mmCIF file of C-alpha atoms in Angstrom:
data_model
loop_
_atom_site.group_PDB
_atom_site.id
_atom_site.type_symbol
_atom_site.label_atom_id
_atom_site.label_comp_id
_atom_site.label_asym_id
_atom_site.label_seq_id
_atom_site.Cartn_x
_atom_site.Cartn_y
_atom_site.Cartn_z
ATOM 1 C CA MET B 115 0.258 0.315 0.128
ATOM 2 C CA PHE B 116 0.872 3.908 -0.715
ATOM 3 C CA VAL B 117 0.666 6.074 1.464
ATOM 4 C CA ILE B 118 0.361 10.075 1.559
ATOM 5 C CA ILE B 119 0.393 11.735 4.773
ATOM 6 C CA THR B 120 0.533 15.684 5.570
ATOM 7 C CA TYR B 121 0.210 17.389 8.522
ATOM 8 C CA ASP B 122 -0.355 20.578 9.742
ATOM 9 C CA VAL B 123 0.738 20.430 13.769
ATOM 10 C CA GLY B 124 1.059 23.428 16.137
ATOM 11 C CA GLU B 125 4.874 24.230 16.122
ATOM 12 C CA LYS B 126 5.677 23.240 19.820
ATOM 13 C CA ARG B 127 4.714 18.785 18.142
ATOM 14 C CA VAL B 128 5.459 19.499 14.935
ATOM 15 C CA ASN B 129 9.154 17.928 15.900
ATOM 16 C CA LYS B 130 7.789 14.651 17.410
ATOM 17 C CA VAL B 131 5.401 14.465 14.869
ATOM 18 C CA ARG B 132 7.699 14.529 12.011
ATOM 19 C CA LYS B 133 10.481 12.315 13.905
ATOM 20 C CA LYS B 134 7.483 9.948 14.002
ATOM 21 C CA LEU B 135 6.641 9.640 10.624
ATOM 22 C CA LYS B 136 10.119 9.367 9.543
ATOM 23 C CA GLN B 137 10.202 6.072 11.566
ATOM 24 C CA TYR B 138 7.701 4.890 9.072
ATOM 25 C CA LEU B 139 7.526 6.453 5.843
ATOM 26 C CA MET B 140 9.683 9.072 4.236
ATOM 27 C CA TRP B 141 9.946 12.699 3.598
ATOM 28 C CA THR B 142 9.560 14.177 0.994
ATOM 29 C CA GLN B 143 8.753 17.814 1.577
ATOM 30 C CA ASN B 144 7.730 20.225 4.221
ATOM 31 C CA SER B 145 4.771 18.570 5.168
ATOM 32 C CA VAL B 146 4.265 15.943 3.583
ATOM 33 C CA PHE B 147 5.831 12.234 4.330
ATOM 34 C CA GLU B 148 5.404 8.930 1.598
ATOM 35 C CA GLY B 149 6.198 5.568 1.129
ATOM 36 C CA GLU B 150 4.723 2.356 0.747
ATOM 37 C CA ILE B 151 3.583 0.706 4.046
ATOM 38 C CA SER B 152 1.580 -2.130 5.356
ATOM 39 C CA GLU B 153 -2.282 -1.862 7.111
ATOM 40 C CA GLY B 154 -0.179 -3.037 10.407
ATOM 41 C CA LYS B 155 2.376 -0.502 10.408
ATOM 42 C CA LEU B 156 0.090 1.966 9.711
ATOM 43 C CA GLN B 157 -1.870 1.411 12.288
ATOM 44 C CA LYS B 158 0.926 1.514 14.618
ATOM 45 C CA CYS B 159 2.430 4.367 13.199
ATOM 46 C CA LEU B 160 -0.918 6.822 13.513
ATOM 47 C CA PHE B 161 -1.819 5.298 16.636
ATOM 48 C CA GLU B 162 1.525 6.850 18.243
ATOM 49 C CA VAL B 163 1.026 10.102 16.348
ATOM 50 C CA SER B 164 -2.303 10.338 17.763
ATOM 51 C CA LYS B 165 -0.683 10.474 21.110
ATOM 52 C CA ILE B 166 1.118 13.424 19.896
ATOM 53 C CA ILE B 167 -0.408 15.439 18.343
ATOM 54 C CA LYS B 168 -3.970 17.927 20.549
ATOM 55 C CA LYS B 169 -6.973 16.518 18.066
ATOM 56 C CA GLU B 170 -8.745 19.835 18.889
ATOM 57 C CA GLU B 171 -5.760 21.935 17.121
ATOM 58 C CA ASP B 172 -3.861 19.836 14.768
ATOM 59 C CA SER B 173 -4.474 17.500 11.446
ATOM 60 C CA ILE B 174 -3.294 14.922 9.949
ATOM 61 C CA TYR B 175 -4.350 13.969 6.136
ATOM 62 C CA VAL B 176 -3.915 9.917 5.307
ATOM 63 C CA TYR B 177 -4.211 9.074 2.028
ATOM 64 C CA ARG B 178 -3.765 5.560 1.344
ATOM 65 C CA ILE B 179 -4.113 3.677 -1.909
ATOM 66 C CA ASN B 180 -3.675 -0.001 -2.743
ATOM 67 C CA PHE B 181 -1.632 -0.553 -5.389
ATOM 68 C CA PRO B 182 1.505 2.069 -5.454
ATOM 69 C CA ALA B 183 1.852 1.371 -9.540
ATOM 70 C CA GLN B 184 -1.340 3.342 -9.881
ATOM 71 C CA VAL B 185 0.498 6.531 -7.952
ATOM 72 C CA LYS B 186 2.535 9.442 -10.505
ATOM 73 C CA LYS B 187 4.496 11.885 -9.134
ATOM 74 C CA ASP B 188 5.988 14.635 -10.390
ATOM 75 C CA ILE B 189 8.144 17.407 -9.093
ATOM 76 C CA MET B 190 8.511 20.712 -10.496
ATOM 77 C CA GLY B 191 10.819 23.130 -9.544
ATOM 78 C CA ILE B 192 13.524 21.696 -6.584
ATOM 79 C CA VAL B 193 13.906 18.615 -4.639
ATOM 80 C CA LYS B 194 14.771 19.320 -1.123
ATOM 81 C CA SER B 195 17.101 16.982 0.605
ATOM 82 C CA TYR B 196 14.499 16.563 3.959
ATOM 83 C CA GLU B 197 16.701 14.206 5.319
ATOM 84 C CA ASP B 198 19.617 15.712 4.755
ATOM 85 C CA ILE B 199 18.364 18.971 7.058
ATOM 86 C CA PHE B 200 15.990 17.366 9.866
ATOM 87 C CA ILE B 201 18.445 16.728 13.206
ATOM 88 C CA MET S 194 -8.431 11.527 -12.174
ATOM 89 C CA PHE S 195 -7.765 12.065 -8.889
ATOM 90 C CA VAL S 196 -4.676 15.114 -7.693
ATOM 91 C CA ILE S 197 -2.761 15.655 -4.695
ATOM 92 C CA ILE S 198 -0.632 18.550 -5.106
ATOM 93 C CA THR S 199 1.085 19.542 -2.382
ATOM 94 C CA TYR S 200 3.506 22.857 -2.330
ATOM 95 C CA ASP S 201 7.019 24.257 -0.435
ATOM 96 C CA VAL S 202 7.382 28.188 -2.493
ATOM 97 C CA GLY S 203 8.788 31.074 -0.934
ATOM 98 C CA GLU S 204 6.524 33.274 0.984
ATOM 99 C CA LYS S 205 6.394 36.027 -1.317
ATOM 100 C CA ARG S 206 4.574 33.433 -3.674
ATOM 101 C CA VAL S 207 2.608 31.448 -1.575
ATOM 102 C CA ASN S 208 -0.135 33.177 -2.367
ATOM 103 C CA LYS S 209 -0.261 33.524 -5.848
ATOM 104 C CA VAL S 210 0.472 29.827 -5.857
ATOM 105 C CA ARG S 211 -2.597 28.856 -3.562
ATOM 106 C CA LYS S 212 -5.099 30.923 -5.683
ATOM 107 C CA LYS S 213 -3.574 29.730 -8.568
ATOM 108 C CA LEU S 214 -3.972 25.645 -7.594
ATOM 109 C CA LYS S 215 -7.654 27.067 -5.525
ATOM 110 C CA GLN S 216 -9.290 27.378 -9.465
ATOM 111 C CA TYR S 217 -8.285 23.727 -9.821
ATOM 112 C CA LEU S 218 -8.836 21.801 -7.355
ATOM 113 C CA MET S 219 -9.867 22.208 -3.270
ATOM 114 C CA TRP S 220 -7.317 23.351 -0.505
ATOM 115 C CA THR S 221 -7.828 20.737 2.330
ATOM 116 C CA GLN S 222 -4.572 21.701 4.030
ATOM 117 C CA ASN S 223 -2.152 24.535 5.016
ATOM 118 C CA SER S 224 0.147 23.635 1.969
ATOM 119 C CA VAL S 225 -2.288 20.475 -0.052
ATOM 120 C CA PHE S 226 -4.826 20.873 -2.576
ATOM 121 C CA GLU S 227 -6.411 18.258 -3.724
ATOM 122 C CA GLY S 228 -9.309 16.906 -6.230
ATOM 123 C CA GLU S 229 -10.843 15.524 -9.425
ATOM 124 C CA ILE S 230 -9.505 16.558 -12.290
ATOM 125 C CA SER S 231 -8.531 15.898 -16.368
ATOM 126 C CA GLU S 232 -4.912 15.500 -17.550
ATOM 127 C CA GLY S 233 -5.734 18.898 -19.977
ATOM 128 C CA LYS S 234 -6.336 20.583 -16.989
ATOM 129 C CA LEU S 235 -4.127 19.543 -14.179
ATOM 130 C CA GLN S 236 -1.424 20.327 -17.206
ATOM 131 C CA LYS S 237 -2.852 24.267 -17.751
ATOM 132 C CA CYS S 238 -3.124 24.706 -13.785
ATOM 133 C CA LEU S 239 0.546 23.360 -13.685
ATOM 134 C CA PHE S 240 1.869 25.532 -16.155
ATOM 135 C CA GLU S 241 0.254 28.792 -15.005
ATOM 136 C CA VAL S 242 1.978 27.812 -11.487
ATOM 137 C CA SER S 243 5.332 27.012 -13.443
ATOM 138 C CA LYS S 244 4.959 30.868 -14.087
ATOM 139 C CA ILE S 245 4.916 31.978 -10.629
ATOM 140 C CA ILE S 246 7.156 29.727 -8.539
ATOM 141 C CA LYS S 247 11.027 30.294 -8.806
ATOM 142 C CA LYS S 248 12.099 26.646 -9.705
ATOM 143 C CA GLU S 249 15.328 26.719 -7.655
ATOM 144 C CA GLU S 250 13.732 27.570 -4.865
ATOM 145 C CA ASP S 251 10.527 26.304 -4.489
ATOM 146 C CA SER S 252 9.095 22.717 -4.852
ATOM 147 C CA ILE S 253 5.536 21.582 -6.500
ATOM 148 C CA TYR S 254 4.377 17.620 -5.611
ATOM 149 C CA VAL S 255 1.877 16.045 -8.358
ATOM 150 C CA TYR S 256 0.514 13.040 -6.881
ATOM 151 C CA ARG S 257 -1.649 11.327 -10.035
ATOM 152 C CA ILE S 258 -3.834 9.015 -8.791
ATOM 153 C CA ASN S 259 -5.743 7.573 -12.635
ATOM 154 C CA PHE S 260 -8.768 6.052 -10.619
ATOM 155 C CA PRO S 261 -10.029 8.261 -7.631
ATOM 156 C CA ALA S 262 -12.040 5.224 -6.257
ATOM 157 C CA GLN S 263 -8.586 3.839 -4.966
ATOM 158 C CA VAL S 264 -7.905 6.606 -3.093
ATOM 159 C CA LYS S 265 -8.756 6.820 0.574
ATOM 160 C CA LYS S 266 -8.702 9.390 2.909
ATOM 161 C CA ASP S 267 -8.887 9.856 6.410
ATOM 162 C CA ILE S 268 -8.583 12.894 9.024
ATOM 163 C CA MET S 269 -7.291 12.600 12.264
ATOM 164 C CA GLY S 270 -8.120 15.879 14.457
ATOM 165 C CA ILE S 271 -9.638 18.474 13.430
ATOM 166 C CA VAL S 272 -10.333 19.703 9.475
ATOM 167 C CA LYS S 273 -9.570 23.058 8.977
ATOM 168 C CA SER S 274 -12.009 25.247 6.676
ATOM 169 C CA TYR S 275 -9.074 26.950 4.579
ATOM 170 C CA GLU S 276 -12.069 27.729 2.378
ATOM 171 C CA ASP S 277 -13.355 30.244 4.661
ATOM 172 C CA ILE S 278 -9.606 31.690 6.004
ATOM 173 C CA PHE S 279 -8.529 32.389 2.475
ATOM 174 C CA ILE S 280 -9.242 35.657 1.212
#
């Protein structure tokens, strides 16, 4: 399964959310992670994220696409190396 | 076709990019637009966006999924009304 996760999280919690998502997926843009993952691992990931966020303030969007081959990804402009700038 | 567009654009250009994307897609999160769109309209949209951004600084990610029924979307936390706060 291919997953795209986007987040809009308060500043105080954003690093924790990123660290957690980074354990499961690839950081591709400022507030976007993506990757292939099993439903079980995704559930674990989302459960852990749910313990970090404030549900009345933050939002996490999860797009599941069953067949990764169905997803075509294009990039316009630069590809930022978030893995590098992330401490 | 279902499309998810995420952007990471310099502050000076971000409002212009949002306004342009809003003409074609639905604003769902801080830096995320989504929606069903034809390839022709998407090409027109991306061409117009390409004239706004600085390709050496900004980045636009485009995820195309041929069959919208393949996409399952879940939201954790709040659903922000970006349409409302957008002027």
